[in-house]
Short mmCIF file of C-alpha atoms in Angstrom, two decimals:
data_model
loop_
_atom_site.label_atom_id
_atom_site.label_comp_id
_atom_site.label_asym_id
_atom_site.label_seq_id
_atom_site.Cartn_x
_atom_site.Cartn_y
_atom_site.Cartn_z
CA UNK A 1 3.51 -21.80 -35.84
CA UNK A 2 3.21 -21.78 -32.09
CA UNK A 3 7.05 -21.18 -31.87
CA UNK A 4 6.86 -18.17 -34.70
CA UNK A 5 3.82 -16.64 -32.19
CA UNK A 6 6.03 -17.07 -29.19
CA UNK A 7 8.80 -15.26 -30.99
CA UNK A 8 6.30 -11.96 -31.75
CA UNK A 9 5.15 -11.93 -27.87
CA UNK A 10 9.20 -11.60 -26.93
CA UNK A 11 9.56 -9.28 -29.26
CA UNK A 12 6.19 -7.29 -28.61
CA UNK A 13 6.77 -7.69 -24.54
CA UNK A 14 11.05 -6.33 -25.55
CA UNK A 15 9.22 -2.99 -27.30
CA UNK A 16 6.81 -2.73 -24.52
CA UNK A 17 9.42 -3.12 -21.88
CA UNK A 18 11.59 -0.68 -23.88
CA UNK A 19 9.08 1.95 -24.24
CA UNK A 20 8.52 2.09 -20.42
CA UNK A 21 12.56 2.00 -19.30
CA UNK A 22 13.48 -1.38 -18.26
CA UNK A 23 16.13 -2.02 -19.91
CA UNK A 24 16.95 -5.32 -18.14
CA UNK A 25 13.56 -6.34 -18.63
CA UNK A 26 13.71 -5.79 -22.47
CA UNK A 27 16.98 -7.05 -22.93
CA UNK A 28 15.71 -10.63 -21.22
CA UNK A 29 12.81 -10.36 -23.82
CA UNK A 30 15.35 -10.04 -26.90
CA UNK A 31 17.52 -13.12 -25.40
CA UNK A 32 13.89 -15.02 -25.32
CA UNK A 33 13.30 -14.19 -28.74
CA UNK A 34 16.56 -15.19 -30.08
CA UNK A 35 16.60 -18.50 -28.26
CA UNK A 36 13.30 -19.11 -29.65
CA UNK A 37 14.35 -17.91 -33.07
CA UNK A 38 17.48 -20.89 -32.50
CA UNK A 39 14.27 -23.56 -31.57
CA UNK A 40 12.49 -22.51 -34.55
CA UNK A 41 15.29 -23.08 -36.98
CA UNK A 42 16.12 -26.39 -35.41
CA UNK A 43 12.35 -27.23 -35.74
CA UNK A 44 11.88 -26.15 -39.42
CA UNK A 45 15.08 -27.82 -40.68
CA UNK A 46 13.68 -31.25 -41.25
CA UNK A 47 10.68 -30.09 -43.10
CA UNK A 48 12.31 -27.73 -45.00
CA UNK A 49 14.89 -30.26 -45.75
CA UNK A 50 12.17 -33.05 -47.12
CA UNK A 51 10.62 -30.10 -49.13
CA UNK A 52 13.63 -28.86 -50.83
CA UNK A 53 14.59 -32.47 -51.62
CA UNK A 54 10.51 -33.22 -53.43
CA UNK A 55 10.82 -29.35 -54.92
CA UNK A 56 14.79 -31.12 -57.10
CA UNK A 57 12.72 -34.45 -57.65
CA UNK A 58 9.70 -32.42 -59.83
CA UNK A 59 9.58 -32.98 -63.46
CA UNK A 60 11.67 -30.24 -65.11
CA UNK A 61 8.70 -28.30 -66.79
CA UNK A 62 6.93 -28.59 -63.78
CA UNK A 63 9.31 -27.01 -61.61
CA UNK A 64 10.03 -24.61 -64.45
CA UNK A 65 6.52 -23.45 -64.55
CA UNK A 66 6.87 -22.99 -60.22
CA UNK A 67 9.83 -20.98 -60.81
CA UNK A 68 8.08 -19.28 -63.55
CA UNK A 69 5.24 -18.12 -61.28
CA UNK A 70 7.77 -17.01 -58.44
CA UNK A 71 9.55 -14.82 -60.36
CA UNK A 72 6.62 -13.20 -61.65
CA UNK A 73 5.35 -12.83 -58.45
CA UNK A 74 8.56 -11.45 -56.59
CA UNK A 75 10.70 -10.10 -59.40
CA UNK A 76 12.13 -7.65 -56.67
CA UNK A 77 12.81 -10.03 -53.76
CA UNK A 78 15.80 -11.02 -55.72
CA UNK A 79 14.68 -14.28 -56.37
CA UNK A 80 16.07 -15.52 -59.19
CA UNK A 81 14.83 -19.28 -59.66
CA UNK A 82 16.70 -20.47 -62.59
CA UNK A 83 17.13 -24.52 -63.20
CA UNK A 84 20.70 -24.93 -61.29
CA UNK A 85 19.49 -22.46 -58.32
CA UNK A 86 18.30 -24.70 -54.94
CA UNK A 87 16.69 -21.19 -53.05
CA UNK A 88 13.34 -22.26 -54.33
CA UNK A 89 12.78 -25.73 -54.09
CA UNK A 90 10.98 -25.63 -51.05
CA UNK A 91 8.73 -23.09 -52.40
CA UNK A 92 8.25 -25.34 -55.76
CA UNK A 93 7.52 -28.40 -53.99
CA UNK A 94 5.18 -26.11 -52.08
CA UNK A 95 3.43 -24.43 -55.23
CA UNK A 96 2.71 -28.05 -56.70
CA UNK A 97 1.29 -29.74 -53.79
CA UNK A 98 -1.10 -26.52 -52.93
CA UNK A 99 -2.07 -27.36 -56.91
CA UNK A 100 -2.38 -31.17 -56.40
CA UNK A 101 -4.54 -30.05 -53.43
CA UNK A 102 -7.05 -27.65 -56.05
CA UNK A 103 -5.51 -24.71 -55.60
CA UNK A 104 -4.89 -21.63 -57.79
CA UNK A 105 -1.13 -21.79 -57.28
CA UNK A 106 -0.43 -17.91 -58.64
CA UNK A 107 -3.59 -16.83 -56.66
CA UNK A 108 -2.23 -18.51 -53.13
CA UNK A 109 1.32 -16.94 -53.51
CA UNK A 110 -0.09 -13.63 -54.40
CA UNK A 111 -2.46 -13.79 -50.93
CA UNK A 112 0.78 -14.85 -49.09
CA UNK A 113 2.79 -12.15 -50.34
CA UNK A 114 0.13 -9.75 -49.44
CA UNK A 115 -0.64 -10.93 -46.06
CA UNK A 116 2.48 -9.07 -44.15
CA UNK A 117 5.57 -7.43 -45.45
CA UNK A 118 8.76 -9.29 -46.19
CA UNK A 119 11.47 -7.25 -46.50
CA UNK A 120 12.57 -8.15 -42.44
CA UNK A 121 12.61 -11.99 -43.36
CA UNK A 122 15.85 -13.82 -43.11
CA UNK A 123 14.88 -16.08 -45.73
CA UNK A 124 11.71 -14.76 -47.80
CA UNK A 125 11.38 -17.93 -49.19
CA UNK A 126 10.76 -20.20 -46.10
CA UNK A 127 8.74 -17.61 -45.19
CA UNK A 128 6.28 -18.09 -47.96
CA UNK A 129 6.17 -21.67 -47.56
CA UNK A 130 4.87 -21.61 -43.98
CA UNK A 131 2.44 -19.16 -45.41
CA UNK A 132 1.35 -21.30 -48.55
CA UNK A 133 1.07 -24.08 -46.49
CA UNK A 134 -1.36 -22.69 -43.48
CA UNK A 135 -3.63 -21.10 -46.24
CA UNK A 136 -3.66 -24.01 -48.45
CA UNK A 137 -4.34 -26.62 -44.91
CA UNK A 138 -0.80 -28.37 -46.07
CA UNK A 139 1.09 -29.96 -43.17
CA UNK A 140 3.66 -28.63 -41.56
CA UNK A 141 5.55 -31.88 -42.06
CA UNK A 142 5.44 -32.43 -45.94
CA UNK A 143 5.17 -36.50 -45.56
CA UNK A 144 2.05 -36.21 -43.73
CA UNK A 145 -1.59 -36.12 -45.94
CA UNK A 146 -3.05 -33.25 -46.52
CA UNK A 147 -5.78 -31.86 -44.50
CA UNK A 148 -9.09 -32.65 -45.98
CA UNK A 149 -12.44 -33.56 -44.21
CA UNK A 150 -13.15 -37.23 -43.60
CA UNK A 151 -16.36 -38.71 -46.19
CA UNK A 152 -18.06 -40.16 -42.46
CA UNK A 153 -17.66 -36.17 -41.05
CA UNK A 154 -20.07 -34.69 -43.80
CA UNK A 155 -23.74 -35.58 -43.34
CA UNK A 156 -25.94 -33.84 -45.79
CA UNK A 157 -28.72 -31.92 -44.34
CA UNK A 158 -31.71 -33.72 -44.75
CA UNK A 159 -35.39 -33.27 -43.62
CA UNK A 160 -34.43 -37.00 -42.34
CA UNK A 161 -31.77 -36.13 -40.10
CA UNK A 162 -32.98 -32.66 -39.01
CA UNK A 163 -35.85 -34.79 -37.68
CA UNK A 164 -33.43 -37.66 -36.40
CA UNK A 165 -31.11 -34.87 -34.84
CA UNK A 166 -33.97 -33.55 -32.94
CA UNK A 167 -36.11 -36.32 -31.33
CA UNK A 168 -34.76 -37.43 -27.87
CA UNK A 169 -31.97 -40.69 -27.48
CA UNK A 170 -33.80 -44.24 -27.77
CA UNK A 171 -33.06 -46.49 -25.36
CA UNK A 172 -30.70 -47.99 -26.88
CA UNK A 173 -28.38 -44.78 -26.82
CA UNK A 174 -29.16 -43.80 -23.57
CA UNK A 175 -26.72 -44.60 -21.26
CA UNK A 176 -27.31 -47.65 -19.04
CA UNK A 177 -28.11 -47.56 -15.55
CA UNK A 178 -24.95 -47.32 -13.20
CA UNK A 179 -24.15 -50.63 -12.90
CA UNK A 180 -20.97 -51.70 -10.93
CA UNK A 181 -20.12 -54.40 -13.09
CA UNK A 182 -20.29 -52.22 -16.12
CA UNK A 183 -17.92 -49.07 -14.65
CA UNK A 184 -14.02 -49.08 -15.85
CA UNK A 185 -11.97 -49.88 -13.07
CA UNK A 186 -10.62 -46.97 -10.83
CA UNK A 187 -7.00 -45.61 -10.86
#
């Protein structure tokens, strides 16, 4: 995502520079986006590669109903996701694991679609997999776990711990008195 945000400054600083007349200026800014455009691809093709490859190992119906779902959803992006076509797999294996995650699969492709145009993508299908997986909290990298917040991170709020929360440290948590013996050695 970082890279894909450094891409839109090059390209926002190439208009600016543009707009004012300096043309070596904006050229510089187009080479900058294109070599991070190059990074980018490089970046994205080992993901995109493990997704593609868990979006041919779903269970037929399963990726049937995915492909089902995209069509519907982009029946003018020229997307068409039959069972020997490979341009959606990513996008399948992306679908099912923003389900497996409680997700509204339809619902989540439908926001992504909506959220910016995609008629300048090179590939409108990567495209809405980096989107399905930031607004589902998927990793980038599909081997990783999802995103989800730890059982010791919630504490309920309780009259018990409002009260805990606001009395001051025992002595026990305080921190001890300097004590040279007890300091981590200097570097």
């Amino acid at each position: 995502m970082l890279v894909s945000t450094l891409v839109l400054v090059a390209l926002a600083a190439a208009r600016w520079h543009s707009a004012r007349g300096h043309a070596q200026q904006a050229h510089a800014s187009r080479q900058t986006a294109e070599h991070l455009r190059a990074a980018y691809r490089q970046a994205a093709a080992t993901p995109m590669r493990a997704l593609r490859d868990q979006g041919r190992a779903l269970p037929e119906a399963e990726r049937r109903t995915h492909e089902a779902t995209i069509r519907a959803a982009l029946p003018e992006q020229g997307l068409r996701a039959d069972s020997s076509s490979t341009k959606t797999d990513a996008l399948a294996a992306t679908l099912a694991q923003a389900e497996q995650a409680g997700h509204d699969s339809k619902a989540l492709l439908q926001q992504a679609i909506d959220m910016r145009e995609l008629d300048t993508a090179e590939n409108t299908n990567d495209v809405l997999v980096w989107r399905l997986r930031r607004l589902a909290y998927l990793p980038a990298h599909p081997g990783e776990a999802t995103r989800r917040p730890q059982a010791s991170t919630i504490r309920p709020k309780t009259a018990t711990n409002h009260t805990i929360n606001r009395m001051a440290p025992t002595a026990a948590a305080r921190p001890a008195a300097s004590d040279p013996r007890n300091r981590p050695p200097r570097r």
